[in-house]
Coordinates of N, CA and C and ligand atoms in Angstrom, one line a residue:
M10 N -9.4 -18.2 -1.7 CA -8.5 -17.1 -1.4 C -9.2 -15.8 -1.6
H11 N -10.2 -15.7 -2.5 CA -10.8 -14.4 -2.8 C -11.9 -14.1 -1.7
G12 N -11.5 -14.0 -0.5 CA -12.5 -13.8 0.6 C -12.9 -12.3 0.6
S13 N -13.8 -12.0 1.5 CA -14.3 -10.6 1.5 C -13.2 -9.6 1.9
H14 N -12.1 -10.0 2.4 CA -11.0 -9.1 2.8 C -10.0 -8.9 1.7
L15 N -10.2 -9.5 0.6 CA -9.2 -9.3 -0.5 C -9.9 -8.6 -1.7
H16 N -9.3 -7.4 -2.0 CA -9.9 -6.6 -3.1 C -8.9 -6.3 -4.2
V17 N -9.3 -6.7 -5.4 CA -8.4 -6.5 -6.6 C -9.0 -5.5 -7.4
L18 N -8.3 -4.4 -7.7 CA -8.9 -3.3 -8.4 C -9.0 -3.7 -9.9
D19 N -10.2 -3.5 -10.4 CA -10.5 -3.8 -11.8 C -10.9 -2.6 -12.6
H20 N -9.9 -1.9 -13.2 CA -10.2 -0.6 -13.9 C -9.2 -0.5 -15.0
P21 N -9.6 0.0 -16.2 CA -8.7 0.0 -17.3 C -7.5 0.9 -17.1
I22 N -7.7 2.1 -16.4 CA -6.5 3.0 -16.2 C -5.5 2.2 -15.3
A23 N -6.0 1.5 -14.3 CA -5.1 0.7 -13.4 C -4.3 -0.3 -14.2
K24 N -5.0 -1.0 -15.2 CA -4.3 -2.0 -16.0 C -3.2 -1.4 -16.8
V25 N -3.4 -0.2 -17.4 CA -2.4 0.5 -18.2 C -1.2 0.9 -17.3
C26 N -1.5 1.5 -16.2 CA -0.5 1.9 -15.2 C 0.4 0.7 -14.8
L27 N -0.3 -0.4 -14.5 CA 0.4 -1.6 -14.1 C 1.3 -2.2 -15.2
T28 N 0.8 -2.1 -16.4 CA 1.6 -2.6 -17.6 C 2.9 -1.7 -17.7
Q29 N 2.8 -0.4 -17.5 CA 4.0 0.4 -17.5 C 5.0 0.0 -16.4
L30 N 4.4 -0.3 -15.2 CA 5.3 -0.7 -14.1 C 6.0 -2.0 -14.4
R31 N 5.3 -2.9 -15.0 CA 5.9 -4.2 -15.3 C 7.0 -4.2 -16.4
H32 N 6.8 -3.3 -17.4 CA 7.7 -3.3 -18.5 C 9.1 -3.0 -18.1
R33 N 10.0 -3.8 -18.5 CA 11.4 -3.7 -18.1 C 12.1 -2.4 -18.6
A34 N 11.5 -1.9 -19.8 CA 12.2 -0.7 -20.4 C 11.6 0.6 -19.9
T35 N 10.7 0.5 -19.0 CA 10.1 1.8 -18.4 C 11.2 2.5 -17.5
S36 N 11.4 3.8 -17.8 CA 12.5 4.5 -17.1 C 12.0 4.8 -15.7
P37 N 13.0 5.0 -14.8 CA 12.6 5.4 -13.4 C 11.7 6.6 -13.4
E38 N 11.8 7.5 -14.3 CA 10.9 8.7 -14.3 C 9.5 8.3 -14.5
R39 N 9.3 7.5 -15.6 CA 7.9 7.0 -15.9 C 7.4 6.0 -14.9
F40 N 8.3 5.2 -14.3 CA 7.9 4.2 -13.3 C 7.3 5.0 -12.1
R41 N 8.0 6.1 -11.7 CA 7.5 6.9 -10.6 C 6.1 7.4 -10.8
V42 N 5.9 7.9 -12.0 CA 4.6 8.5 -12.3 C 3.5 7.4 -12.3
A43 N 3.8 6.3 -12.9 CA 2.8 5.2 -12.9 C 2.5 4.7 -11.5
M44 N 3.6 4.6 -10.7 CA 3.4 4.1 -9.3 C 2.5 5.1 -8.5
Q45 N 2.7 6.4 -8.7 CA 1.9 7.3 -8.0 C 0.5 7.3 -8.4
R46 N 0.3 7.2 -9.7 CA -1.1 7.2 -10.2 C -1.8 5.9 -9.8
L47 N -1.2 4.8 -9.9 CA -1.8 3.5 -9.6 C -2.1 3.4 -8.1
S48 N -1.2 4.0 -7.3 CA -1.4 4.0 -5.8 C -2.6 4.8 -5.5
A49 N -2.8 5.9 -6.1 CA -4.0 6.8 -5.9 C -5.3 6.0 -6.2
L50 N -5.2 5.2 -7.3 CA -6.4 4.5 -7.7 C -6.7 3.4 -6.7
V51 N -5.7 2.6 -6.3 CA -6.0 1.6 -5.3 C -6.5 2.1 -4.0
F52 N -5.8 3.3 -3.6 CA -6.2 3.9 -2.3 C -7.7 4.4 -2.4
T53 N -8.1 4.9 -3.6 CA -9.5 5.4 -3.7 C -10.5 4.2 -3.3
E54 N -10.2 3.0 -3.8 CA -11.1 1.9 -3.5 C -10.9 1.5 -2.0
A55 N -9.7 1.5 -1.6 CA -9.4 1.0 -0.2 C -10.0 1.9 0.8
S56 N -10.3 3.2 0.5 CA -10.8 4.2 1.4 C -12.3 4.3 1.2
R57 N -12.9 3.5 0.4 CA -14.4 3.7 0.1 C -15.3 3.7 1.3
D58 N -14.9 2.9 2.4 CA -15.8 2.8 3.5 C -15.3 3.5 4.8
I59 N -14.4 4.5 4.6 CA -14.0 5.2 5.8 C -15.1 6.1 6.3
P60 N -15.4 6.2 7.6 CA -16.5 7.0 8.0 C -16.3 8.5 7.9
L61 N -17.5 9.2 7.7 CA -17.5 10.6 7.6 C -18.4 11.2 8.6
V62 N -18.3 12.4 9.0 CA -19.3 13.1 9.8 C -19.7 14.4 9.0
N63 N -20.9 14.8 9.3 CA -21.5 16.0 8.6 C -20.8 17.2 9.2
M64 N -20.7 18.2 8.4 CA -20.3 19.5 8.8 C -21.1 20.6 8.0
P65 N -21.5 21.7 8.7 CA -22.2 22.7 8.0 C -21.2 23.4 7.0
V66 N -21.7 23.8 5.9 CA -20.9 24.6 5.0 C -21.7 25.7 4.3
Q67 N -21.1 26.8 4.1 CA -21.8 27.9 3.5 C -21.3 28.0 2.0
T68 N -22.2 27.8 1.1 CA -21.8 28.0 -0.3 C -22.0 29.5 -0.6
P69 N -21.6 30.0 -1.7 CA -22.0 31.4 -2.0 C -23.5 31.6 -2.1
I70 N -24.3 30.6 -2.2 CA -25.7 30.7 -2.4 C -26.5 30.5 -1.1
M71 N -26.1 29.5 -0.3 CA -26.9 29.2 0.9 C -26.1 28.2 1.9
D72 N -26.6 28.0 3.0 CA -26.1 27.0 4.0 C -26.5 25.6 3.5
T73 N -25.5 24.7 3.7 CA -25.9 23.3 3.4 C -25.0 22.4 4.3
T74 N -25.0 21.1 4.0 CA -24.3 20.1 4.8 C -23.2 19.5 4.0
G75 N -22.0 19.4 4.5 CA -20.9 18.7 3.8 C -20.4 17.6 4.6
S76 N -19.2 17.1 4.3 CA -18.6 16.0 5.0 C -17.2 16.2 5.3
I77 N -16.7 15.7 6.5 CA -15.3 15.6 6.8 C -15.0 14.2 7.3
F78 N -13.8 13.8 7.2 CA -13.4 12.4 7.7 C -13.7 12.4 9.3
A79 N -14.2 11.3 9.7 CA -14.5 11.1 11.1 C -13.3 10.9 12.0
S80 N -12.2 10.4 11.4 CA -11.0 10.0 12.1 C -9.8 10.5 11.3
P81 N -8.7 10.7 12.0 CA -7.5 11.0 11.2 C -7.1 9.9 10.3
I82 N -6.5 10.2 9.1 CA -6.0 9.2 8.2 C -4.5 9.2 8.4
V83 N -3.9 8.0 8.6 CA -2.5 7.8 8.7 C -2.0 6.8 7.7
L84 N -1.0 7.3 6.9 CA -0.4 6.5 5.9 C 0.9 6.0 6.4
V85 N 1.2 4.7 6.3 CA 2.4 4.1 6.8 C 3.1 3.3 5.7
P86 N 4.0 4.0 5.0 CA 4.8 3.3 4.0 C 5.9 2.4 4.6
I87 N 6.0 1.2 4.1 CA 7.2 0.4 4.5 C 8.4 0.8 3.6
L88 N 9.4 1.3 4.2 CA 10.6 1.7 3.5 C 11.3 0.5 2.8
R89 N 11.8 0.7 1.7 CA 11.8 1.9 0.9 C 10.6 2.0 -0.1
A90 N 10.2 0.9 -0.7 CA 9.3 0.9 -1.8 C 8.0 1.5 -1.5
G91 N 7.5 1.4 -0.3 CA 6.2 2.0 0.1 C 6.2 3.5 -0.1
L92 N 7.4 4.1 0.0 CA 7.5 5.6 -0.1 C 7.0 6.0 -1.5
G93 N 7.2 5.1 -2.5 CA 6.7 5.4 -3.9 C 5.2 5.6 -4.0
M94 N 4.5 5.2 -3.0 CA 3.0 5.2 -3.0 C 2.5 6.5 -2.4
V95 N 3.3 7.2 -1.6 CA 2.8 8.2 -0.7 C 2.3 9.4 -1.4
D96 N 3.1 10.0 -2.4 CA 2.7 11.3 -3.0 C 1.4 11.2 -3.8
G97 N 1.2 10.1 -4.5 CA 0.0 9.9 -5.2 C -1.2 9.9 -4.3
I98 N -1.1 9.2 -3.1 CA -2.2 9.2 -2.2 C -2.4 10.5 -1.5
L99 N -1.3 11.2 -1.2 CA -1.4 12.5 -0.6 C -2.1 13.5 -1.5
S100 N -2.0 13.3 -2.8 CA -2.8 14.2 -3.7 C -4.3 14.1 -3.5
L101 N -4.7 13.0 -2.9 CA -6.2 12.8 -2.6 C -6.5 13.2 -1.1
V102 N -5.6 12.9 -0.2 CA -5.8 13.2 1.2 C -4.6 14.0 1.8
P103 N -4.5 15.3 1.4 CA -3.3 16.0 1.7 C -3.1 16.2 3.2
D104 N -4.2 16.1 4.0 CA -4.0 16.3 5.5 C -3.6 15.0 6.2
A105 N -3.4 13.9 5.5 CA -3.0 12.6 6.1 C -1.7 12.8 6.8
V106 N -1.6 12.1 8.0 CA -0.3 11.9 8.7 C 0.5 10.8 8.0
V107 N 1.8 11.0 7.8 CA 2.7 10.0 7.3 C 3.6 9.5 8.3
A108 N 3.5 8.2 8.7 CA 4.4 7.5 9.6 C 5.3 6.6 8.8
H109 N 6.4 6.1 9.4 CA 7.3 5.3 8.6 C 7.7 4.0 9.4
L110 N 7.8 2.9 8.6 CA 8.4 1.7 9.1 C 9.5 1.2 8.2
G111 N 10.6 1.0 8.7 CA 11.8 0.5 7.9 C 11.9 -1.0 8.0
I112 N 11.6 -1.7 7.0 CA 11.7 -3.2 7.0 C 12.3 -3.6 5.7
C113 N 13.3 -4.4 5.7 CA 13.8 -5.0 4.4 C 14.1 -6.5 4.6
R114 N 14.1 -7.1 3.4 CA 14.2 -8.6 3.5 C 15.7 -9.0 3.5
D115 N 16.0 -10.0 4.3 CA 17.4 -10.5 4.3 C 17.6 -11.2 2.9
E116 N 18.6 -10.9 2.2 CA 18.8 -11.3 0.8 C 18.9 -12.8 0.7
E117 N 19.4 -13.5 1.8 CA 19.5 -14.9 1.8 C 18.2 -15.7 2.1
T118 N 17.6 -15.2 3.2 CA 16.5 -15.9 3.7 C 15.1 -15.3 3.3
A119 N 15.1 -14.1 2.8 CA 13.9 -13.4 2.5 C 13.0 -13.0 3.8
R120 N 13.6 -13.3 5.0 CA 12.9 -12.9 6.2 C 13.0 -11.4 6.4
P121 N 11.9 -10.8 7.0 CA 11.9 -9.4 7.2 C 12.8 -8.9 8.3
Q122 N 13.5 -7.8 8.1 CA 14.4 -7.3 9.2 C 13.9 -5.8 9.4
S123 N 13.6 -5.6 10.6 CA 13.1 -4.2 11.0 C 14.2 -3.3 11.4
Y124 N 14.3 -2.1 10.8 CA 15.5 -1.3 11.1 C 15.0 0.2 11.5
Y125 N 13.7 0.5 11.4 CA 13.3 1.9 11.7 C 11.8 1.9 12.0
A126 N 11.4 2.7 13.0 CA 10.0 2.9 13.2 C 9.8 4.3 13.7
K127 N 8.9 5.0 13.1 CA 8.5 6.4 13.6 C 7.0 6.4 13.5
L128 N 6.3 6.1 14.5 CA 4.9 6.0 14.5 C 4.3 7.1 15.4
P129 N 3.2 7.7 15.0 CA 2.6 8.8 15.8 C 1.8 8.2 17.0
P130 N 1.5 8.9 18.0 CA 0.6 8.5 19.1 C -0.8 8.4 18.5
L131 N -1.7 7.9 19.3 CA -3.2 7.9 19.0 C -3.5 7.1 17.7
L132 N -2.7 6.1 17.4 CA -3.1 5.3 16.2 C -4.4 4.6 16.4
S133 N -4.8 4.4 17.7 CA -6.0 3.6 18.0 C -7.2 4.3 17.4
S134 N -7.2 5.6 17.3 CA -8.4 6.3 16.8 C -8.3 6.6 15.3
A135 N -7.2 6.1 14.6 CA -7.0 6.5 13.2 C -7.4 5.4 12.2
E136 N -7.6 5.9 11.0 CA -7.8 4.9 9.9 C -6.4 4.8 9.3
V137 N -5.8 3.6 9.4 CA -4.4 3.4 9.1 C -4.3 2.6 7.8
F138 N -3.5 3.2 6.9 CA -3.3 2.5 5.6 C -1.8 2.2 5.5
L139 N -1.5 0.9 5.5 CA -0.2 0.3 5.4 C 0.2 0.2 3.9
L140 N 1.2 0.8 3.5 CA 1.6 0.9 2.1 C 2.8 0.1 1.7
D141 N 2.7 -0.8 0.8 CA 3.8 -1.6 0.3 C 3.4 -2.1 -1.0
P142 N 4.1 -1.8 -2.1 CA 3.7 -2.2 -3.4 C 3.7 -3.7 -3.6
M143 N 4.6 -4.5 -3.0 CA 4.8 -5.9 -3.2 C 4.4 -6.7 -2.0
L144 N 3.5 -7.6 -2.2 CA 3.2 -8.6 -1.1 C 3.7 -10.0 -1.7
A145 N 4.9 -10.3 -1.3 CA 5.6 -11.5 -1.9 C 5.5 -12.7 -0.9
T146 N 6.5 -12.9 0.0 CA 6.2 -13.9 1.0 C 5.2 -13.4 2.1
G147 N 5.0 -12.1 2.1 CA 4.1 -11.5 3.1 C 4.9 -11.2 4.4
G148 N 6.1 -11.5 4.5 CA 6.8 -11.3 5.8 C 6.9 -9.9 6.2
S149 N 7.2 -9.0 5.3 CA 7.3 -7.6 5.6 C 6.0 -7.0 6.1
A150 N 4.9 -7.3 5.4 CA 3.6 -6.7 5.8 C 3.1 -7.3 7.1
I151 N 3.4 -8.6 7.3 CA 3.0 -9.2 8.5 C 3.7 -8.6 9.7
E152 N 5.0 -8.4 9.6 CA 5.8 -7.7 10.7 C 5.3 -6.3 10.9
A153 N 5.1 -5.6 9.8 CA 4.6 -4.2 9.9 C 3.3 -4.1 10.6
T154 N 2.4 -5.0 10.3 CA 1.1 -5.0 10.9 C 1.2 -5.3 12.4
R155 N 2.0 -6.3 12.7 CA 2.3 -6.6 14.1 C 2.7 -5.4 14.9
Q156 N 3.6 -4.6 14.3 CA 4.1 -3.4 15.0 C 3.0 -2.4 15.1
L157 N 2.2 -2.2 14.1 CA 1.1 -1.3 14.2 C 0.1 -1.7 15.3
K158 N -0.2 -2.9 15.3 CA -1.2 -3.4 16.4 C -0.6 -3.2 17.8
A159 N 0.7 -3.5 17.9 CA 1.4 -3.4 19.2 C 1.3 -2.0 19.8
V160 N 1.2 -0.9 18.9 CA 1.0 0.4 19.4 C -0.4 0.9 19.4
G161 N -1.3 0.0 19.2 CA -2.8 0.3 19.4 C -3.6 0.5 18.1
A162 N -3.0 0.4 16.9 CA -3.8 0.5 15.7 C -4.8 -0.6 15.6
S163 N -6.0 -0.3 15.3 CA -7.0 -1.3 15.2 C -7.7 -1.3 13.8
R164 N -7.7 -0.2 13.2 CA -8.4 -0.1 11.9 C -7.3 0.0 10.8
I165 N -6.8 -1.1 10.3 CA -5.7 -1.1 9.4 C -6.1 -1.7 8.1
R166 N -5.6 -1.1 7.0 CA -5.8 -1.7 5.6 C -4.5 -1.8 5.0
L167 N -4.2 -2.9 4.3 CA -3.0 -3.1 3.5 C -3.3 -2.7 2.1
V168 N -2.5 -1.7 1.6 CA -2.7 -1.2 0.2 C -1.4 -1.5 -0.6
G169 N -1.5 -2.2 -1.7 CA -0.4 -2.6 -2.5 C -0.7 -2.5 -4.0
I170 N 0.3 -3.0 -4.8 CA 0.2 -2.9 -6.2 C 0.1 -4.4 -6.8
I171 N 1.0 -5.2 -6.4 CA 1.0 -6.6 -6.8 C 1.1 -7.6 -5.6
A172 N 0.3 -8.5 -5.6 CA 0.3 -9.6 -4.6 C 0.5 -10.9 -5.3
C173 N 0.7 -12.0 -4.5 CA 0.8 -13.3 -5.1 C 0.1 -14.3 -4.1
P174 N -0.3 -15.5 -4.5 CA -1.0 -16.4 -3.6 C -0.3 -16.7 -2.3
E175 N 1.0 -16.9 -2.4 CA 1.8 -17.2 -1.2 C 1.7 -16.1 -0.1
G176 N 1.8 -14.8 -0.6 CA 1.8 -13.7 0.3 C 0.4 -13.4 0.9
I177 N -0.6 -13.6 0.0 CA -2.0 -13.4 0.5 C -2.3 -14.4 1.6
Q178 N -1.9 -15.6 1.3 CA -2.3 -16.7 2.3 C -1.6 -16.5 3.6
A179 N -0.3 -16.1 3.5 CA 0.4 -15.9 4.8 C -0.1 -14.7 5.5
F180 N -0.4 -13.6 4.8 CA -0.8 -12.4 5.5 C -2.2 -12.6 6.1
T181 N -3.1 -13.2 5.3 CA -4.5 -13.3 5.9 C -4.6 -14.3 7.0
A182 N -3.6 -15.3 7.0 CA -3.6 -16.2 8.1 C -3.1 -15.5 9.4
A183 N -2.1 -14.6 9.2 CA -1.5 -13.9 10.4 C -2.4 -12.8 10.9
H184 N -3.1 -12.1 9.9 CA -3.9 -10.9 10.3 C -5.2 -11.0 9.5
P185 N -6.1 -11.9 9.9 CA -7.4 -12.1 9.2 C -8.3 -10.9 9.2
D186 N -8.1 -10.0 10.2 CA -8.9 -8.8 10.3 C -8.5 -7.7 9.4
V187 N -7.4 -7.8 8.7 CA -6.9 -6.6 7.9 C -7.2 -6.8 6.4
P188 N -8.0 -6.0 5.8 CA -8.3 -6.1 4.4 C -7.1 -5.9 3.5
V189 N -7.0 -6.6 2.4 CA -5.8 -6.4 1.5 C -6.4 -5.8 0.2
H190 N -5.8 -4.7 -0.2 CA -6.2 -4.1 -1.5 C -5.0 -4.1 -2.5
T191 N -5.2 -4.6 -3.7 CA -4.1 -4.7 -4.6 C -4.6 -4.4 -6.0
S192 N -3.7 -4.2 -7.0 CA -4.2 -4.1 -8.4 C -4.0 -5.4 -9.2
A193 N -3.3 -6.3 -8.6 CA -3.1 -7.6 -9.4 C -2.7 -8.7 -8.4
I194 N -3.1 -9.9 -8.7 CA -2.6 -11.1 -8.1 C -1.9 -11.9 -9.1
D195 N -0.5 -12.0 -8.9 CA 0.3 -12.7 -9.9 C 0.3 -14.2 -9.6
Q196 N 1.2 -14.9 -10.5 CA 1.1 -16.4 -10.4 C 1.7 -17.0 -9.2
R197 N 3.0 -16.6 -8.8 CA 3.7 -17.3 -7.8 C 5.0 -16.6 -7.4
L198 N 5.7 -17.1 -6.5 CA 7.1 -16.7 -6.1 C 8.0 -17.5 -6.9
N199 N 9.2 -16.9 -7.3 CA 10.3 -17.8 -7.9 C 11.2 -18.2 -6.7
D200 N 12.3 -18.9 -7.1 CA 13.1 -19.5 -6.0 C 13.9 -18.4 -5.3
R201 N 13.9 -17.2 -5.7 CA 14.5 -16.1 -4.9 C 13.4 -15.2 -4.2
S202 N 12.2 -15.8 -4.1 CA 11.1 -15.1 -3.5 C 10.7 -13.8 -4.1
Y203 N 10.9 -13.7 -5.5 CA 10.4 -12.6 -6.2 C 9.1 -13.0 -6.9
I204 N 8.2 -12.0 -7.0 CA 6.9 -12.3 -7.6 C 7.0 -12.5 -9.1
V205 N 6.4 -13.5 -9.7 CA 6.4 -13.9 -11.1 C 5.0 -13.7 -11.7
P206 N 4.7 -12.9 -12.7 CA 5.8 -12.1 -13.5 C 6.2 -10.9 -12.8
G207 N 5.4 -10.3 -11.9 CA 5.9 -9.2 -11.1 C 6.3 -7.9 -11.9
L208 N 7.2 -7.2 -11.2 CA 7.8 -6.0 -11.9 C 9.3 -5.9 -11.5
G209 N 9.8 -6.9 -10.9 CA 11.2 -6.8 -10.4 C 11.3 -6.3 -9.0
D210 N 12.4 -5.6 -8.7 CA 12.5 -5.0 -7.3 C 11.9 -3.6 -7.3
A211 N 10.8 -3.5 -6.6 CA 10.1 -2.2 -6.7 C 10.9 -1.0 -6.2
G212 N 11.6 -1.2 -5.1 CA 12.5 -0.1 -4.5 C 13.6 0.3 -5.5
D213 N 14.2 -0.7 -6.1 CA 15.3 -0.4 -7.0 C 14.8 0.3 -8.2
R214 N 13.6 -0.1 -8.7 CA 13.1 0.5 -9.9 C 12.6 1.9 -9.7
Y215 N 12.0 2.1 -8.5 CA 11.4 3.5 -8.2 C 12.6 4.5 -7.9
F216 N 13.6 4.0 -7.2 CA 14.7 4.9 -6.9 C 15.8 4.9 -7.8
G217 N 15.8 4.0 -8.9 CA 16.8 4.0 -9.9 C 18.1 3.4 -9.4
T218 N 18.1 2.6 -8.3 CA 19.3 2.0 -7.8 C 19.7 0.7 -8.5
Ligands
PRP16 C1 10.5 -5.4 -0.9 C2 9.1 -4.7 -1.0 C3 8.4 -5.2 0.2 C4 9.0 -6.6 0.5 C5 8.0 -7.6 0.0 O1 11.3 -4.7 0.0 O2 9.2 -3.3 -1.0 O3 8.7 -4.4 1.4 O4 10.2 -6.7 -0.4 O5 8.5 -8.9 0.2 P1 7.9 -9.9 1.3 O6 6.5 -9.9 1.1 O7 8.6 -11.2 0.9 O8 8.4 -9.4 2.7 P2 12.9 -4.9 0.1 O9 13.2 -5.9 1.2 O10 13.4 -5.3 -1.3 O11 13.4 -3.5 0.6 P3 13.5 -2.2 -0.2 O12 12.1 -1.7 -0.4 O13 14.2 -1.3 0.8 O14 14.2 -2.4 -1.5
URA17 N1 10.1 -7.3 -3.4 C1 10.1 -6.7 -4.6 O1 10.4 -5.5 -4.8 N2 9.7 -7.5 -5.7 C2 9.3 -8.8 -5.6 O2 9.0 -9.4 -6.6 C3 9.3 -9.3 -4.3 C4 9.7 -8.6 -3.2

């Protein structure tokens, strides 16, 4: 399962943030802060290989060469819980475009239901980061990636917080070309398709619902 397309962040700050997210007594306020911080950390690793181009820059001392991103960066949070990852990542890449996909699980079947899509043109030339904290059955991320590919996106990375073996297997089988970045791989799904030990319902905890 630990193929070259699966990346698990191994960093002490990430582990402490993740513990705060898991703890049932963490308030929505602290949950939001930890989610934003951990999202920025996972994104930092997920963006390690995005291409740059040189640009001339004048320092107060002399001319030199700097770098800019070669392609636009597009963040695509899956509503709702993916929204909780956006601000932390925007603190690192403030010029990124933010597109939205609304997908939620049917409470009985856990199958993904698509209810909203607002995607920019020219995704084919962009570095696309699909954001969803939880990779559970994988259904939501599989459907979101299908929609992104259908409008031309080709350079897609999935960035999350907690994955599980079932979700990783399903996602990599459906989209073997898309790297998966996460801060943890948990044990399994329970009989309601929640990740164990997980952190509960990410959207409910982030938004306090
Ligand atoms: C959660 C989560 C993921 C999805 C993961 O969304 O935010 O999008 O479940 O599960 P999957 O891998 O089995 O598809 P949910 O359906 O609870 O919607 P919400 O974010 O609006 O609460
Ligand atoms: N969605 C969540 O928010 N949590 C889970 O454990 C599974 C799906």
